[in-house]
Amino acid sequence: MAEDNNQTTGGAEGAASGEEQAQPQFSLQRIYVKDISFESPNSPAVFQQPFKPKVGLDLNTTSSQVGEGLYEVVIKVTAQVSHSESGNTSFLAEIEQAGLFRIANIEGAQLEHTLGAFCPNLLFPYARECIDNLVNRGGFPPLMLAPVNFEAMYAQKKQREAQASETTQ
């Protein structure tokens, strides 16, 4: 009977170690700025009038596999601020904030969700801080961007894709 228990235990250990190998793995390897730009085309005239900003914000994310289990995710943030009355551009700040992620044993829709929502959520605070720093160095008051819900953006994107596929069928 002792032999039966050992065989069962050995089988369970073998199954457990096989399960451990299949566990999802996720790690952030590096966060970096891929591209950065700041323009203030109407300086110094823009500083001679009261600052009444009208903010336009454009946000885009992309991802690509750059190696075995290695993915680059990029958030592109473009903030264009113009004078609310004259319409003249006060400044344009753009950043491509990127991250390198090692991802294993995550596939299909779960991988797509990780790259489209989870990774951008990790990167956005860095992009936000960088935009704020750029704007401040340009001589303007800080531009405090509100947090972004990438989960909701991802869900909306999937919904639009589903609607588009329904209309083409």
mmCIF file of C-alpha atoms in Angstrom:
data_model
loop_
_atom_site.group_PDB
_atom_site.id
_atom_site.type_symbol
_atom_site.label_atom_id
_atom_site.label_comp_id
_atom_site.label_asym_id
_atom_site.label_seq_id
_atom_site.Cartn_x
_atom_site.Cartn_y
_atom_site.Cartn_z
ATOM 1 C CA MET A 1 0.000 0.000 0.000
ATOM 2 C CA ALA A 2 2.915 2.299 0.645
ATOM 3 C CA GLU A 3 4.033 1.784 -2.912
ATOM 4 C CA ASP A 4 0.627 2.862 -4.217
ATOM 5 C CA ASN A 5 0.817 6.085 -2.188
ATOM 6 C CA ASN A 6 4.289 6.832 -3.512
ATOM 7 C CA GLN A 7 3.207 6.299 -7.076
ATOM 8 C CA THR A 8 0.196 8.559 -6.569
ATOM 9 C CA THR A 9 2.319 11.218 -4.901
ATOM 10 C CA GLY A 10 4.931 10.969 -7.627
ATOM 11 C CA GLY A 11 2.247 11.321 -10.275
ATOM 12 C CA ALA A 12 0.780 14.350 -8.507
ATOM 13 C CA GLU A 13 4.190 15.975 -8.230
ATOM 14 C CA GLY A 14 4.801 15.393 -11.915
ATOM 15 C CA ALA A 15 1.464 16.977 -12.777
ATOM 16 C CA ALA A 16 2.139 19.893 -10.453
ATOM 17 C CA SER A 17 5.515 20.616 -12.017
ATOM 18 C CA GLY A 18 3.927 20.467 -15.466
ATOM 19 C CA GLU A 19 1.318 22.980 -14.308
ATOM 20 C CA GLU A 20 4.016 25.275 -12.949
ATOM 21 C CA GLN A 21 5.697 25.378 -16.346
ATOM 22 C CA ALA A 22 2.420 26.442 -17.954
ATOM 23 C CA GLN A 23 1.797 29.291 -15.485
ATOM 24 C CA PRO A 24 1.477 32.709 -17.134
ATOM 25 C CA GLN A 25 4.619 34.778 -16.814
ATOM 26 C CA PHE A 26 4.777 38.543 -17.118
ATOM 27 C CA SER A 27 7.634 40.896 -16.373
ATOM 28 C CA LEU A 28 8.494 44.447 -17.265
ATOM 29 C CA GLN A 29 11.990 44.559 -18.742
ATOM 30 C CA ARG A 30 12.408 48.277 -19.477
ATOM 31 C CA ILE A 31 10.498 51.554 -19.755
ATOM 32 C CA TYR A 32 11.839 54.150 -22.178
ATOM 33 C CA VAL A 33 10.962 57.160 -24.298
ATOM 34 C CA LYS A 34 10.981 56.228 -27.960
ATOM 35 C CA ASP A 35 10.177 59.670 -29.388
ATOM 36 C CA ILE A 36 9.578 63.081 -27.834
ATOM 37 C CA SER A 37 8.675 66.478 -29.259
ATOM 38 C CA PHE A 38 7.658 69.895 -27.991
ATOM 39 C CA GLU A 39 6.737 72.854 -30.179
ATOM 40 C CA SER A 40 5.592 76.331 -29.225
ATOM 41 C CA PRO A 41 5.133 77.941 -32.655
ATOM 42 C CA ASN A 42 3.688 81.221 -31.395
ATOM 43 C CA SER A 43 6.292 82.013 -28.734
ATOM 44 C CA PRO A 44 6.904 84.557 -27.317
ATOM 45 C CA ALA A 45 3.594 86.196 -28.362
ATOM 46 C CA VAL A 46 1.639 83.425 -26.612
ATOM 47 C CA PHE A 47 3.081 84.568 -23.270
ATOM 48 C CA GLN A 48 1.823 88.132 -23.753
ATOM 49 C CA GLN A 49 -1.843 87.218 -23.421
ATOM 50 C CA PRO A 50 -3.807 85.544 -20.634
ATOM 51 C CA PHE A 51 -3.455 81.761 -20.793
ATOM 52 C CA LYS A 52 -6.894 80.378 -21.643
ATOM 53 C CA PRO A 53 -6.154 76.871 -22.850
ATOM 54 C CA LYS A 54 -8.238 74.609 -25.012
ATOM 55 C CA VAL A 55 -6.718 71.140 -24.786
ATOM 56 C CA GLY A 56 -6.897 68.533 -27.520
ATOM 57 C CA LEU A 57 -5.597 65.106 -26.588
ATOM 58 C CA ASP A 58 -4.920 62.184 -28.896
ATOM 59 C CA LEU A 59 -3.965 58.793 -27.512
ATOM 60 C CA ASN A 60 -2.909 55.688 -29.389
ATOM 61 C CA THR A 61 -1.334 52.374 -28.424
ATOM 62 C CA THR A 62 0.544 49.845 -30.503
ATOM 63 C CA SER A 63 2.333 46.626 -29.726
ATOM 64 C CA SER A 64 4.685 44.336 -31.564
ATOM 65 C CA GLN A 65 6.582 41.166 -30.868
ATOM 66 C CA VAL A 66 10.310 41.893 -30.971
ATOM 67 C CA GLY A 67 11.626 38.487 -29.923
ATOM 68 C CA GLU A 68 10.620 35.142 -28.461
ATOM 69 C CA GLY A 69 8.224 36.087 -25.668
ATOM 70 C CA LEU A 70 9.359 39.721 -25.840
ATOM 71 C CA TYR A 71 6.890 42.485 -26.728
ATOM 72 C CA GLU A 72 7.195 46.229 -27.167
ATOM 73 C CA VAL A 73 4.155 48.305 -26.242
ATOM 74 C CA VAL A 74 4.076 51.990 -27.209
ATOM 75 C CA ILE A 75 1.685 54.693 -26.058
ATOM 76 C CA LYS A 76 1.644 57.774 -28.262
ATOM 77 C CA VAL A 77 0.262 60.839 -26.506
ATOM 78 C CA THR A 78 -0.259 64.083 -28.416
ATOM 79 C CA ALA A 79 -1.420 67.145 -26.515
ATOM 80 C CA GLN A 80 -2.244 70.207 -28.584
ATOM 81 C CA VAL A 81 -3.137 73.282 -26.583
ATOM 82 C CA SER A 82 -4.508 76.369 -28.249
ATOM 83 C CA HIS A 83 -5.809 79.677 -26.956
ATOM 84 C CA SER A 84 -9.542 79.208 -26.425
ATOM 85 C CA GLU A 85 -10.436 82.622 -27.903
ATOM 86 C CA SER A 86 -7.912 83.232 -30.693
ATOM 87 C CA GLY A 87 -7.415 79.574 -31.655
ATOM 88 C CA ASN A 88 -3.639 80.111 -31.938
ATOM 89 C CA THR A 89 -1.570 77.107 -30.973
ATOM 90 C CA SER A 90 0.109 77.616 -27.610
ATOM 91 C CA PHE A 91 2.056 74.361 -27.745
ATOM 92 C CA LEU A 92 2.134 70.851 -29.107
ATOM 93 C CA ALA A 93 3.681 68.102 -26.988
ATOM 94 C CA GLU A 94 4.108 64.546 -28.232
ATOM 95 C CA ILE A 95 5.642 61.512 -26.645
ATOM 96 C CA GLU A 96 5.958 57.866 -27.526
ATOM 97 C CA GLN A 97 6.388 56.116 -24.183
ATOM 98 C CA ALA A 98 7.431 52.515 -24.635
ATOM 99 C CA GLY A 99 7.940 49.447 -22.559
ATOM 100 C CA LEU A 100 9.558 46.107 -23.174
ATOM 101 C CA PHE A 101 7.644 43.198 -21.648
ATOM 102 C CA ARG A 102 8.528 39.522 -21.312
ATOM 103 C CA ILE A 103 5.350 37.473 -21.606
ATOM 104 C CA ALA A 104 5.121 33.686 -21.615
ATOM 105 C CA ASN A 105 2.244 31.204 -21.477
ATOM 106 C CA ILE A 106 -0.320 33.879 -22.285
ATOM 107 C CA GLU A 107 -1.918 33.464 -25.685
ATOM 108 C CA GLY A 108 -4.815 34.495 -27.884
ATOM 109 C CA ALA A 109 -7.370 36.919 -26.493
ATOM 110 C CA GLN A 110 -5.649 37.039 -23.116
ATOM 111 C CA LEU A 111 -2.347 38.110 -24.737
ATOM 112 C CA GLU A 112 -4.180 40.682 -26.851
ATOM 113 C CA HIS A 113 -5.847 42.073 -23.711
ATOM 114 C CA THR A 114 -2.528 42.176 -21.852
ATOM 115 C CA LEU A 115 -0.855 44.111 -24.681
ATOM 116 C CA GLY A 116 -3.853 46.343 -25.376
ATOM 117 C CA ALA A 117 -4.936 47.270 -21.844
ATOM 118 C CA PHE A 118 -2.717 46.022 -19.020
ATOM 119 C CA CYS A 119 0.651 47.159 -20.444
ATOM 120 C CA PRO A 120 -0.603 50.642 -21.454
ATOM 121 C CA ASN A 121 -1.998 51.068 -17.925
ATOM 122 C CA LEU A 122 1.527 50.490 -16.600
ATOM 123 C CA LEU A 123 3.124 52.905 -19.082
ATOM 124 C CA PHE A 124 0.683 55.811 -18.961
ATOM 125 C CA PRO A 125 1.875 57.370 -15.667
ATOM 126 C CA TYR A 126 5.356 57.681 -17.188
ATOM 127 C CA ALA A 127 3.975 59.315 -20.345
ATOM 128 C CA ARG A 128 1.852 61.639 -18.241
ATOM 129 C CA GLU A 129 4.828 62.745 -16.153
ATOM 130 C CA CYS A 130 6.939 63.292 -19.269
ATOM 131 C CA ILE A 131 4.262 65.446 -20.960
ATOM 132 C CA ASP A 132 3.896 67.473 -17.767
ATOM 133 C CA ASN A 133 7.669 67.992 -17.607
ATOM 134 C CA LEU A 134 7.871 69.022 -21.287
ATOM 135 C CA VAL A 135 5.073 71.550 -20.927
ATOM 136 C CA ASN A 136 6.612 72.998 -17.768
ATOM 137 C CA ARG A 137 10.025 73.341 -19.456
ATOM 138 C CA GLY A 138 8.290 75.128 -22.322
ATOM 139 C CA GLY A 139 7.270 77.867 -19.900
ATOM 140 C CA PHE A 140 3.625 76.851 -19.534
ATOM 141 C CA PRO A 141 1.661 75.808 -16.457
ATOM 142 C CA PRO A 142 1.694 72.052 -15.850
ATOM 143 C CA LEU A 143 -0.685 70.032 -17.978
ATOM 144 C CA MET A 144 -2.136 67.512 -15.565
ATOM 145 C CA LEU A 145 -3.555 64.801 -17.800
ATOM 146 C CA ALA A 146 -6.359 62.806 -16.230
ATOM 147 C CA PRO A 147 -5.820 59.078 -15.770
ATOM 148 C CA VAL A 148 -6.924 56.986 -18.731
ATOM 149 C CA ASN A 149 -8.946 53.790 -18.471
ATOM 150 C CA PHE A 150 -7.231 51.565 -21.025
ATOM 151 C CA GLU A 151 -9.534 48.679 -20.042
ATOM 152 C CA ALA A 152 -12.532 50.704 -21.267
ATOM 153 C CA MET A 153 -10.668 51.836 -24.396
ATOM 154 C CA TYR A 154 -9.776 48.221 -25.183
ATOM 155 C CA ALA A 155 -13.388 47.103 -24.644
ATOM 156 C CA GLN A 156 -14.636 49.871 -26.973
ATOM 157 C CA LYS A 157 -12.097 48.867 -29.610
ATOM 158 C CA LYS A 158 -13.211 45.223 -29.445
ATOM 159 C CA GLN A 159 -16.856 46.303 -29.664
ATOM 160 C CA ARG A 160 -16.142 48.435 -32.768
ATOM 161 C CA GLU A 161 -14.275 45.511 -34.343
ATOM 162 C CA ALA A 162 -17.214 43.182 -33.638
ATOM 163 C CA GLN A 163 -19.683 45.667 -35.136
ATOM 164 C CA ALA A 164 -17.472 46.153 -38.189
ATOM 165 C CA SER A 165 -17.259 42.394 -38.769
ATOM 166 C CA GLU A 166 -21.044 42.090 -38.436
ATOM 167 C CA THR A 167 -21.658 44.795 -41.066
ATOM 168 C CA THR A 168 -19.260 43.193 -43.562
ATOM 169 C CA GLN A 169 -20.957 39.794 -43.279
#
